[in-house]
Amino acid sequence: MAEVTNTVGRRKAAVARVFVKVGTGEFKVNGRDYKEYFSVPQFQKVVVQALETLGVANNYDVKVNVSGGGFKGQAEAIRMGVARALVEINSEDRTALKKEGFLKRDARVVERKKPGRPGARKRFQFSKR
């Protein structure tokens, strides 16, 4: 059995557990092909960005379990997890992936709604009389 690298990627409310091993380029997300899971081409591109940056898309099999958040957050969480796994496999790839920003955790989340207001920052219309 081939050695499997296990990493985690996060973005917004999404958490992706990524398993990478040497293989033929198969990419599964929650048991389905990534093109079937992410129907939007933009998200399909984001998911494989780390592999294509290094030019190793057909050298590794990737299996992902992702939960939470929406499709955009999940896609970016997967990208981060794949990038971390590739760095664990070959540490020389770190500079190329870091330059693209794939290893940086994007911690921006939606600000909570405040009490007595219609949203996080919005206020009700002021009435003088």
Coordinates of N, CA and C in Angstrom, one line a residue:
M1 N 0.8 -1.2 0.0 CA 0.0 0.0 0.0 C 0.9 1.2 0.0
A2 N 0.5 2.2 -0.8 CA 1.3 3.5 -0.9 C 1.1 4.3 0.4
E3 N 2.1 5.1 0.7 CA 2.0 6.0 1.8 C 1.1 7.1 1.6
V4 N 0.2 7.4 2.6 CA -0.9 8.4 2.4 C -0.5 9.6 3.3
T5 N -0.6 10.8 2.8 CA -0.4 12.0 3.5 C -1.7 12.6 3.9
N6 N -1.9 12.9 5.2 CA -3.2 13.4 5.7 C -3.0 14.8 6.2
T7 N -3.8 15.8 5.7 CA -3.7 17.2 6.1 C -5.1 17.8 6.2
V8 N -5.2 18.9 6.8 CA -6.5 19.6 7.0 C -6.4 21.0 6.4
G9 N -7.4 21.4 5.7 CA -7.5 22.8 5.2 C -8.8 23.4 5.7
R10 N -8.7 24.7 6.0 CA -9.9 25.4 6.5 C -10.1 26.8 5.8
R11 N -11.4 27.1 5.6 CA -11.8 28.5 5.0 C -13.2 28.8 5.5
K12 N -13.4 29.9 6.0 CA -14.7 30.3 6.6 C -15.2 29.2 7.5
A13 N -16.4 28.6 7.2 CA -16.9 27.5 8.1 C -16.6 26.2 7.5
A14 N -15.8 26.1 6.5 CA -15.6 24.8 5.8 C -14.3 24.2 6.3
V15 N -14.3 22.8 6.5 CA -13.2 22.1 7.0 C -13.0 20.9 6.0
A16 N -11.8 20.8 5.4 CA -11.5 19.7 4.5 C -10.4 18.8 5.0
R17 N -10.7 17.5 5.1 CA -9.6 16.6 5.4 C -9.2 16.0 4.1
V18 N -7.9 16.1 3.8 CA -7.3 15.8 2.5 C -6.3 14.6 2.7
F19 N -6.5 13.6 1.8 CA -5.6 12.4 1.8 C -5.0 12.3 0.4
V20 N -3.6 12.4 0.4 CA -2.9 12.4 -0.9 C -2.0 11.2 -0.9
K21 N -2.0 10.5 -2.0 CA -1.0 9.4 -2.2 C -0.6 9.4 -3.7
V22 N 0.6 8.8 -3.9 CA 1.1 8.6 -5.3 C 0.1 7.8 -6.1
G23 N -0.3 8.2 -7.3 CA -1.3 7.5 -8.1 C -1.4 8.0 -9.5
T24 N -2.6 8.0 -10.0 CA -2.8 8.3 -11.4 C -3.6 9.6 -11.7
G25 N -3.9 10.4 -10.6 CA -4.5 11.7 -10.8 C -6.0 11.7 -10.5
E26 N -6.5 10.6 -9.8 CA -7.9 10.6 -9.4 C -8.1 11.6 -8.3
F27 N -9.2 12.3 -8.4 CA -9.6 13.4 -7.4 C -11.0 13.2 -7.0
K28 N -11.2 12.7 -5.7 CA -12.5 12.5 -5.2 C -12.9 13.4 -4.1
V29 N -14.1 14.0 -4.1 CA -14.6 14.8 -3.0 C -15.8 14.2 -2.5
N30 N -15.8 13.8 -1.2 CA -17.0 13.2 -0.5 C -17.5 12.0 -1.4
G31 N -16.5 11.2 -1.9 CA -16.9 10.0 -2.6 C -17.3 10.2 -4.1
R32 N -17.3 11.4 -4.5 CA -17.7 11.7 -5.9 C -16.5 12.4 -6.6
D33 N -16.5 12.4 -7.9 CA -15.5 13.1 -8.7 C -15.6 14.6 -8.5
Y34 N -14.5 15.3 -8.4 CA -14.6 16.7 -8.0 C -15.3 17.5 -9.1
K35 N -15.3 17.1 -10.3 CA -16.1 17.9 -11.3 C -17.6 17.7 -11.2
E36 N -18.0 16.5 -10.6 CA -19.4 16.3 -10.3 C -19.8 17.0 -9.1
Y37 N -18.9 17.0 -8.1 CA -19.3 17.7 -6.8 C -19.3 19.2 -7.0
F38 N -18.3 19.8 -7.6 CA -18.3 21.2 -7.9 C -18.7 21.4 -9.4
S39 N -20.0 21.8 -9.6 CA -20.5 22.0 -10.9 C -20.0 23.3 -11.6
V40 N -19.6 24.3 -10.7 CA -19.2 25.5 -11.3 C -17.7 25.4 -11.7
P41 N -17.4 25.7 -12.9 CA -16.0 25.6 -13.4 C -14.9 26.4 -12.6
Q42 N -15.3 27.5 -12.1 CA -14.4 28.3 -11.3 C -14.0 27.5 -10.0
F43 N -14.9 26.8 -9.4 CA -14.5 26.1 -8.2 C -13.7 24.8 -8.5
Q44 N -14.0 24.2 -9.7 CA -13.2 23.1 -10.2 C -11.7 23.5 -10.3
K45 N -11.5 24.7 -10.9 CA -10.2 25.2 -11.1 C -9.5 25.5 -9.8
V46 N -10.2 26.1 -8.8 CA -9.6 26.4 -7.5 C -9.1 25.1 -6.8
V47 N -9.9 24.1 -6.9 CA -9.6 22.8 -6.2 C -8.3 22.2 -6.6
V48 N -8.0 22.3 -8.0 CA -6.8 21.7 -8.5 C -5.6 22.7 -8.7
Q49 N -5.8 23.9 -8.2 CA -4.8 24.9 -8.5 C -3.4 24.6 -7.9
A50 N -3.4 24.0 -6.7 CA -2.1 23.7 -6.1 C -1.3 22.6 -6.9
L51 N -2.1 21.6 -7.4 CA -1.5 20.6 -8.2 C -1.0 21.1 -9.5
E52 N -1.8 22.0 -10.1 CA -1.4 22.5 -11.4 C -0.2 23.5 -11.4
T53 N -0.1 24.2 -10.2 CA 1.0 25.1 -10.1 C 2.3 24.4 -10.1
L54 N 2.3 23.2 -9.5 CA 3.5 22.4 -9.5 C 3.6 21.4 -10.7
G55 N 2.6 21.3 -11.4 CA 2.5 20.4 -12.6 C 2.5 18.9 -12.3
V56 N 1.9 18.6 -11.2 CA 1.9 17.2 -10.7 C 0.4 16.7 -10.6
A57 N -0.5 17.2 -11.4 CA -1.9 16.8 -11.3 C -2.1 15.4 -11.6
N58 N -1.3 14.8 -12.4 CA -1.5 13.3 -12.8 C -0.7 12.4 -12.0
N59 N 0.1 12.9 -11.0 CA 1.0 12.1 -10.2 C 0.4 11.6 -8.9
Y60 N -0.7 12.2 -8.5 CA -1.2 11.9 -7.1 C -2.7 11.7 -7.2
D61 N -3.1 10.7 -6.3 CA -4.6 10.5 -6.1 C -4.9 11.3 -4.9
V62 N -6.0 12.0 -4.9 CA -6.5 12.9 -3.8 C -7.9 12.5 -3.4
K63 N -8.1 12.2 -2.1 CA -9.4 11.9 -1.6 C -9.7 12.9 -0.5
V64 N -10.9 13.6 -0.6 CA -11.2 14.7 0.3 C -12.5 14.4 1.0
N65 N -12.6 14.6 2.3 CA -13.8 14.7 3.1 C -14.0 16.1 3.5
V66 N -15.0 16.8 3.0 CA -15.2 18.2 3.3 C -16.6 18.4 3.9
S67 N -16.7 19.3 4.9 CA -18.0 19.6 5.4 C -18.1 21.1 5.9
G68 N -19.3 21.6 6.0 CA -19.5 23.0 6.5 C -19.3 24.0 5.4
G69 N -19.9 25.2 5.6 CA -19.8 26.3 4.7 C -20.5 26.0 3.4
G70 N -20.1 26.9 2.4 CA -20.7 26.8 1.1 C -19.6 26.2 0.1
F71 N -20.0 26.2 -1.2 CA -19.1 25.6 -2.2 C -17.8 26.4 -2.3
K72 N -17.8 27.7 -2.2 CA -16.6 28.5 -2.4 C -15.7 28.3 -1.2
G73 N -16.2 28.3 0.0 CA -15.4 28.0 1.2 C -14.8 26.6 1.2
Q74 N -15.6 25.6 0.7 CA -15.1 24.3 0.6 C -14.0 24.1 -0.4
A75 N -14.2 24.8 -1.6 CA -13.2 24.7 -2.6 C -11.8 25.3 -2.1
E76 N -11.9 26.4 -1.4 CA -10.6 27.0 -1.0 C -10.0 26.3 0.2
A77 N -10.9 25.6 1.0 CA -10.3 24.7 2.1 C -9.6 23.5 1.5
I78 N -10.2 23.0 0.4 CA -9.5 21.8 -0.2 C -8.2 22.3 -0.8
R79 N -8.2 23.4 -1.5 CA -6.9 23.9 -2.1 C -5.8 24.0 -1.0
M80 N -6.2 24.6 0.2 CA -5.2 24.7 1.2 C -4.7 23.3 1.7
G81 N -5.7 22.4 1.9 CA -5.3 21.1 2.4 C -4.4 20.3 1.4
V82 N -4.7 20.5 0.1 CA -3.9 19.8 -0.9 C -2.5 20.4 -0.9
A83 N -2.4 21.8 -0.8 CA -1.1 22.4 -0.8 C -0.3 22.0 0.4
R84 N -0.9 21.9 1.6 CA -0.2 21.4 2.8 C 0.3 20.0 2.6
A85 N -0.5 19.1 2.0 CA -0.1 17.7 1.7 C 1.1 17.7 0.8
L86 N 1.1 18.5 -0.3 CA 2.2 18.5 -1.2 C 3.5 19.0 -0.6
V87 N 3.4 19.9 0.4 CA 4.6 20.3 1.1 C 5.1 19.2 2.0
E88 N 4.2 18.5 2.6 CA 4.7 17.3 3.5 C 5.4 16.3 2.6
I89 N 4.9 16.1 1.4 CA 5.5 15.1 0.5 C 6.9 15.5 0.0
N90 N 6.9 16.8 -0.4 CA 8.2 17.4 -0.9 C 8.3 18.8 -0.4
S91 N 9.2 19.0 0.5 CA 9.4 20.3 1.1 C 9.9 21.4 0.2
E92 N 10.5 21.0 -0.9 CA 11.1 21.9 -1.9 C 10.0 22.7 -2.6
D93 N 8.8 22.2 -2.6 CA 7.6 22.8 -3.3 C 7.0 24.0 -2.4
R94 N 7.5 24.1 -1.2 CA 6.9 25.1 -0.3 C 7.0 26.5 -0.9
T95 N 8.1 26.9 -1.4 CA 8.3 28.3 -1.9 C 7.3 28.6 -3.0
A96 N 7.1 27.7 -4.0 CA 6.2 28.0 -5.1 C 4.8 28.1 -4.6
L97 N 4.4 27.2 -3.6 CA 3.0 27.3 -3.1 C 2.8 28.5 -2.2
K98 N 3.8 28.8 -1.5 CA 3.7 30.0 -0.6 C 3.6 31.3 -1.4
K99 N 4.3 31.3 -2.5 CA 4.3 32.5 -3.3 C 2.9 32.8 -3.9
E100 N 2.2 31.7 -4.2 CA 0.8 31.8 -4.7 C -0.2 32.0 -3.6
G101 N 0.2 31.9 -2.3 CA -0.7 32.1 -1.2 C -1.6 31.0 -0.8
F102 N -1.2 29.8 -1.3 CA -2.1 28.6 -1.0 C -1.9 28.0 0.4
L103 N -0.8 28.4 1.1 CA -0.5 27.9 2.4 C -1.0 28.8 3.6
K104 N -1.5 30.0 3.2 CA -1.9 31.0 4.2 C -3.4 30.7 4.5
R105 N -3.7 30.7 5.8 CA -5.1 30.5 6.3 C -5.8 31.8 6.2
D106 N -6.9 31.8 5.4 CA -7.7 33.0 5.2 C -8.8 33.0 6.3
A107 N -8.6 33.7 7.4 CA -9.4 33.6 8.5 C -10.7 34.5 8.5
R108 N -10.9 35.2 7.4 CA -12.0 36.1 7.3 C -13.4 35.3 7.4
V109 N -14.2 35.7 8.3 CA -15.5 35.1 8.4 C -16.6 36.2 8.5
V110 N -17.8 35.8 8.3 CA -18.9 36.8 8.4 C -19.1 37.4 9.8
E111 N -19.2 38.7 9.9 CA -19.3 39.3 11.2 C -20.7 39.1 11.7
R112 N -20.8 38.9 13.0 CA -22.1 38.5 13.6 C -23.1 39.7 13.6
K113 N -24.4 39.5 13.6 CA -25.4 40.5 13.7 C -25.4 41.0 15.1
K114 N -25.5 42.3 15.3 CA -25.6 42.9 16.6 C -27.0 43.1 17.0
P115 N -27.3 43.1 18.4 CA -28.7 43.3 18.8 C -29.1 44.7 18.6
G116 N -30.4 44.8 18.3 CA -31.0 46.1 18.0 C -30.6 46.8 16.7
R117 N -30.1 46.0 15.8 CA -29.7 46.5 14.5 C -30.2 45.5 13.4
P118 N -30.4 46.0 12.2 CA -30.8 45.0 11.1 C -29.7 44.1 10.6
G119 N -28.5 44.4 10.8 CA -27.4 43.6 10.4 C -26.2 43.8 11.3
A120 N -25.0 43.4 10.8 CA -23.8 43.5 11.6 C -23.4 45.0 11.8
R121 N -23.5 45.8 10.8 CA -23.1 47.2 10.9 C -24.2 48.2 10.6
K122 N -25.2 47.8 9.8 CA -26.3 48.6 9.3 C -27.1 49.1 10.5
R123 N -27.6 50.4 10.3 CA -28.5 50.9 11.3 C -29.9 51.2 10.7
F124 N -30.9 51.3 11.5 CA -32.2 51.6 11.0 C -32.2 53.1 10.6
Q125 N -33.0 53.5 9.7 CA -33.0 54.9 9.2 C -33.4 55.8 10.3
F126 N -32.6 56.9 10.4 CA -32.8 57.9 11.4 C -34.0 58.8 11.0
S127 N -34.9 59.0 12.0 CA -36.0 59.9 11.8 C -36.0 61.0 12.9
K128 N -35.9 62.2 12.4 CA -35.8 63.4 13.3 C -37.1 63.6 14.0
R129 N -38.2 63.3 13.3 CA -39.6 63.6 14.0 C -40.4 62.3 13.9

